[in-house]
Tab-separated table of C-alpha atoms in Angstrom:
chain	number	residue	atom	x	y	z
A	1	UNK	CA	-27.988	-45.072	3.639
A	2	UNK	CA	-29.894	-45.783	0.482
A	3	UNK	CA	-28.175	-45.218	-2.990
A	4	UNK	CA	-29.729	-42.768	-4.998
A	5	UNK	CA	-30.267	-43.243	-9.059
A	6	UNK	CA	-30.239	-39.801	-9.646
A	7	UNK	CA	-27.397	-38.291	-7.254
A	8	UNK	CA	-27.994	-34.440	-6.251
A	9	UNK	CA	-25.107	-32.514	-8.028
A	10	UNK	CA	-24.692	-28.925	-7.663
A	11	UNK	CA	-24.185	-27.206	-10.860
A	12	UNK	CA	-22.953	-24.028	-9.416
A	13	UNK	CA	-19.373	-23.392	-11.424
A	14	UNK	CA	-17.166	-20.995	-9.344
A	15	UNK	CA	-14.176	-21.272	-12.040
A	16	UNK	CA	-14.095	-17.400	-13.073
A	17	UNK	CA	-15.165	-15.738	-10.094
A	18	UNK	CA	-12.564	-12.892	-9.213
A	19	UNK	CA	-12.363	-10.865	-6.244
A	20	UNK	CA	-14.966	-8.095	-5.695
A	21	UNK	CA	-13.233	-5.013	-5.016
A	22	UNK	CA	-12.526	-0.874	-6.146
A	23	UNK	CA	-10.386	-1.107	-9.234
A	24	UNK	CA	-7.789	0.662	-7.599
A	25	UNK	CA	-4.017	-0.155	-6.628
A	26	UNK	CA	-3.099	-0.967	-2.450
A	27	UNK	CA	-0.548	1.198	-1.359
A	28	UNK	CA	3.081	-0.182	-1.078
A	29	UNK	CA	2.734	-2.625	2.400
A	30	UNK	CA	5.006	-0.430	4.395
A	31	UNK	CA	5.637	0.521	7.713
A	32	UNK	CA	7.462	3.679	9.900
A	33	UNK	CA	9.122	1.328	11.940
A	34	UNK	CA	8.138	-1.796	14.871
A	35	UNK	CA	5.388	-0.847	16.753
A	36	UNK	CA	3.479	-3.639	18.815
A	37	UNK	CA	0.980	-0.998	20.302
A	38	UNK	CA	-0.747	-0.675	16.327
A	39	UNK	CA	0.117	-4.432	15.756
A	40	UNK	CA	-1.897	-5.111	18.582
A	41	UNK	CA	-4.678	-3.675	17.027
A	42	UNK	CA	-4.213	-4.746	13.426
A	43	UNK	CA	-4.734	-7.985	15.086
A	44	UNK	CA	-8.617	-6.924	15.805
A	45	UNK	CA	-8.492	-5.933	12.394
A	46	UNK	CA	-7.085	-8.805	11.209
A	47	UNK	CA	-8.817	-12.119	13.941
A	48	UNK	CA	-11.332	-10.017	16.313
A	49	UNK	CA	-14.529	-10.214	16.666
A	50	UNK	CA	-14.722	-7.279	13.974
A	51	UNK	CA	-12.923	-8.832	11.561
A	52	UNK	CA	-11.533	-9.938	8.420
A	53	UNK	CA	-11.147	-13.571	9.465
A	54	UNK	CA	-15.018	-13.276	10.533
A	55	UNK	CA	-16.279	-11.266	7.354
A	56	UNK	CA	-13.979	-14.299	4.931
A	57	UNK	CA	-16.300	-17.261	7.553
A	58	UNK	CA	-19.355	-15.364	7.361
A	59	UNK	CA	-19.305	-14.920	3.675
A	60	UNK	CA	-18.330	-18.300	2.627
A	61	UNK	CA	-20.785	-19.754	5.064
A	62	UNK	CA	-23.515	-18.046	3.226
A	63	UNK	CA	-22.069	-18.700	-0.258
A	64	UNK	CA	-22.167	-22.476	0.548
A	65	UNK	CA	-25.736	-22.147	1.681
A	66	UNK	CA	-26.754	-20.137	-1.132
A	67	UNK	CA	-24.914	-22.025	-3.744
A	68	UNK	CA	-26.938	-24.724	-5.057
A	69	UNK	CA	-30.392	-22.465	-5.072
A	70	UNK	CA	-29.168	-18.871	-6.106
A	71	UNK	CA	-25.921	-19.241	-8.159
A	72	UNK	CA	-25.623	-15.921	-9.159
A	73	UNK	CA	-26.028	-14.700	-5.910
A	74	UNK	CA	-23.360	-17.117	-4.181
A	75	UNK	CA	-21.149	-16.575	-6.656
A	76	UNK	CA	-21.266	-12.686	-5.963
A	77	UNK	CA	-20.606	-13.578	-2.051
A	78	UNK	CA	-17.679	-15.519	-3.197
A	79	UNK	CA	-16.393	-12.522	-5.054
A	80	UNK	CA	-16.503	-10.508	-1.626
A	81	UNK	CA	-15.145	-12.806	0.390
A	82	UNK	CA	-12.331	-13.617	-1.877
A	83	UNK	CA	-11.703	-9.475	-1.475
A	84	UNK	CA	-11.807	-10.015	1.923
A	85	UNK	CA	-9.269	-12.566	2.201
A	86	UNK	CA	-6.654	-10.242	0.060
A	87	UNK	CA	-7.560	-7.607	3.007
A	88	UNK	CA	-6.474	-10.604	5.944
A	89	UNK	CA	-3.078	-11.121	4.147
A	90	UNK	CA	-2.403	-7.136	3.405
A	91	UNK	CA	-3.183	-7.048	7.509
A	92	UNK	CA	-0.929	-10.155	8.020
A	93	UNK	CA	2.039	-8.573	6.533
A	94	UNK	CA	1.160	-5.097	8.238
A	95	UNK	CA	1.606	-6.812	11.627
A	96	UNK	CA	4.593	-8.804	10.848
A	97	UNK	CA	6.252	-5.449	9.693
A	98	UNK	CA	5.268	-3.848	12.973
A	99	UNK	CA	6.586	-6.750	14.731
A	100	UNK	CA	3.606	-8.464	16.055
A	101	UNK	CA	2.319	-12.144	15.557
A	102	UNK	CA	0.057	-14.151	13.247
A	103	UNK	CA	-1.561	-16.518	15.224
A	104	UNK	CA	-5.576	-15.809	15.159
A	105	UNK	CA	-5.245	-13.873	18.529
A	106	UNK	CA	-6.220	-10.462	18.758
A	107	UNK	CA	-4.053	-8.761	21.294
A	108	UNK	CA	-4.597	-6.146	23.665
A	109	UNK	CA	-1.727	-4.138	24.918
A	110	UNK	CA	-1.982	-5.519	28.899
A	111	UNK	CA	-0.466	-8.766	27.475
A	112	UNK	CA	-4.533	-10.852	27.313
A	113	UNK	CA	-5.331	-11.869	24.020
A	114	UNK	CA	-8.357	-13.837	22.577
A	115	UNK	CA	-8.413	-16.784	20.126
A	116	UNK	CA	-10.591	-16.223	17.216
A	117	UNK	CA	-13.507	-18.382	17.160
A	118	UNK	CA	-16.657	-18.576	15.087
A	119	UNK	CA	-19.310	-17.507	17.624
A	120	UNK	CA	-18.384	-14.082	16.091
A	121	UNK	CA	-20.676	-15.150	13.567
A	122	UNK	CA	-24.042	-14.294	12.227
A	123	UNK	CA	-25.461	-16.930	10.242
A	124	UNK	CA	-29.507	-16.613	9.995
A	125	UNK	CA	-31.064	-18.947	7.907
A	126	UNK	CA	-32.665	-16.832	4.865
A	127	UNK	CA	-30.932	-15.314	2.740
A	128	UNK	CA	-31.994	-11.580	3.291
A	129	UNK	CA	-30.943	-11.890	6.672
A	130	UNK	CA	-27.648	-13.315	6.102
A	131	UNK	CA	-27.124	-9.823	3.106
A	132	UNK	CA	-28.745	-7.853	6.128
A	133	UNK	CA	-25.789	-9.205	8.346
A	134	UNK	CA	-23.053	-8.852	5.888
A	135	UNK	CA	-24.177	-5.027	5.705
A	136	UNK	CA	-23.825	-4.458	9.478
A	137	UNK	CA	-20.303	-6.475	9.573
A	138	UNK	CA	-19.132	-4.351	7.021
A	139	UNK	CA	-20.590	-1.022	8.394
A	140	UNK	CA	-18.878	-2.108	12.008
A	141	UNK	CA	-15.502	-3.049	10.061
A	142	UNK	CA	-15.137	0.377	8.335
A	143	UNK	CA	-15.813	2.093	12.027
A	144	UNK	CA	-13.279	0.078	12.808
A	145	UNK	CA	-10.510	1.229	10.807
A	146	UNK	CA	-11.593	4.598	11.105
A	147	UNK	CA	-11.453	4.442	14.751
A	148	UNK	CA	-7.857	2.490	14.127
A	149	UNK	CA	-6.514	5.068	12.109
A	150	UNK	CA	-7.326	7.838	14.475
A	151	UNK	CA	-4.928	6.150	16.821
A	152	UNK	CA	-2.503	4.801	14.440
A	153	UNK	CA	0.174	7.694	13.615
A	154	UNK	CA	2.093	5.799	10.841
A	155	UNK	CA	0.901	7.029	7.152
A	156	UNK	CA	1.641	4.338	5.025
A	157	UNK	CA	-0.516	1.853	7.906
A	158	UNK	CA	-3.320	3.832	7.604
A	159	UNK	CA	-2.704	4.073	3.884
A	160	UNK	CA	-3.659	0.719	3.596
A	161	UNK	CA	-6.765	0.861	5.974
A	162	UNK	CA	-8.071	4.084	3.941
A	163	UNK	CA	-7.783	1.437	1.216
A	164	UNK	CA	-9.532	-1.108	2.792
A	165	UNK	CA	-12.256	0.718	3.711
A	166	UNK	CA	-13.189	1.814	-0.072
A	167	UNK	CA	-13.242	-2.431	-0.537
A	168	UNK	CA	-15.556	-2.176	2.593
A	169	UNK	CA	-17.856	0.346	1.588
A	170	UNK	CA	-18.545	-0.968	-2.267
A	171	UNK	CA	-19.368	-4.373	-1.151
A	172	UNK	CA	-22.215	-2.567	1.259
A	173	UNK	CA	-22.926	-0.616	-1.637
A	174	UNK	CA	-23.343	-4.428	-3.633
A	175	UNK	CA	-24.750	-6.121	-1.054
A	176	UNK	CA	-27.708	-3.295	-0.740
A	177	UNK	CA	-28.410	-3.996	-4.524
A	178	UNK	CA	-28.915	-7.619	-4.077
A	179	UNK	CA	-31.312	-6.803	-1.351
A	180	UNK	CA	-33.363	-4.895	-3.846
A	181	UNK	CA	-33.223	-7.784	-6.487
């Protein structure tokens, strides 16, 4: 490998970038009581194909592509995915409550479960498809929850997935203005 005199430094600085999310308090992480059936699919929620292990990979895969060309932009992708990671732990300690496990399967009720791994992923090459991508994973998570809180009959769960899904749908809202940037 030859030495370089000039090495190639990204100047990127991610010191102050905060989590992009509604200014708006989570409701108290709470649960009616054990309930493996809605930890079960928390665990979607939280390590599924539709989920927020995915959207934290897909977004810092793009950041880290983006990063040493388009700054700004990374550094807004950073933002969301740090939101999104805040959303894995409030689902982590939703499905400990219930009684379920935290070990990157998502469960189904028969007993099978499935390891999370990144083939989930969409991870085009230019940058308006990977915003394009990050639109449809977060239009697919918020259908989601919705279809998880139709089936989940415990009010402070779905509490926190109502609050979720306001995280969910201002990063589309975001995500659509970079696209027209």
């Amino acid at each position: 490998m030859e030495e370089r005199e000039n090495p190639l430094v990204n100047t990127c600085s991610f010191m102050n970038v905060k989590p992009i999310m509604m200014e708006l308090p989570y409701p108290a992480i709470q649960v009616r009581g054990k309930n493996q059936a809605y930890a079960n699919l928390l665990s979607f929620d939280y390590c599924g194909s539709v989920s927020e292990m995915s959207a934290i990979t897909q977004y810092i895969n793009n950041e880290n592509r983006m990063s040493c060309e388009q700054c700004p932009l990374a550094k807004t992708i950073l933002g969301i995915a740090m939101a999104e990671m805040i959303h894995l732990q409030k689902l982590g300690e939703l499905i400990f409550l219930l009684g379920g496990t935290i070990d990157f399967s998502a469960k189904q009720n028969g007993g099978r479960q499935k390891m999370w791994t990144p083939e989930y992923l969409n991870t085009p090459q230019n940058v308006k498809k990977m915003i394009l991508a990050d639109i449809e994973a977060e239009k697919a998570a918020i259908n989601q929850y919705r279809m998880h809180i139709k089936v989940i009959k415990d009010d402070y769960v779905n509490a926190v997935l109502a609050r979720i899904i306001k995280d969910e749908e201002y990063h589309i809202m975001i995500l659509k203005a970079l696209l027209s940037d």
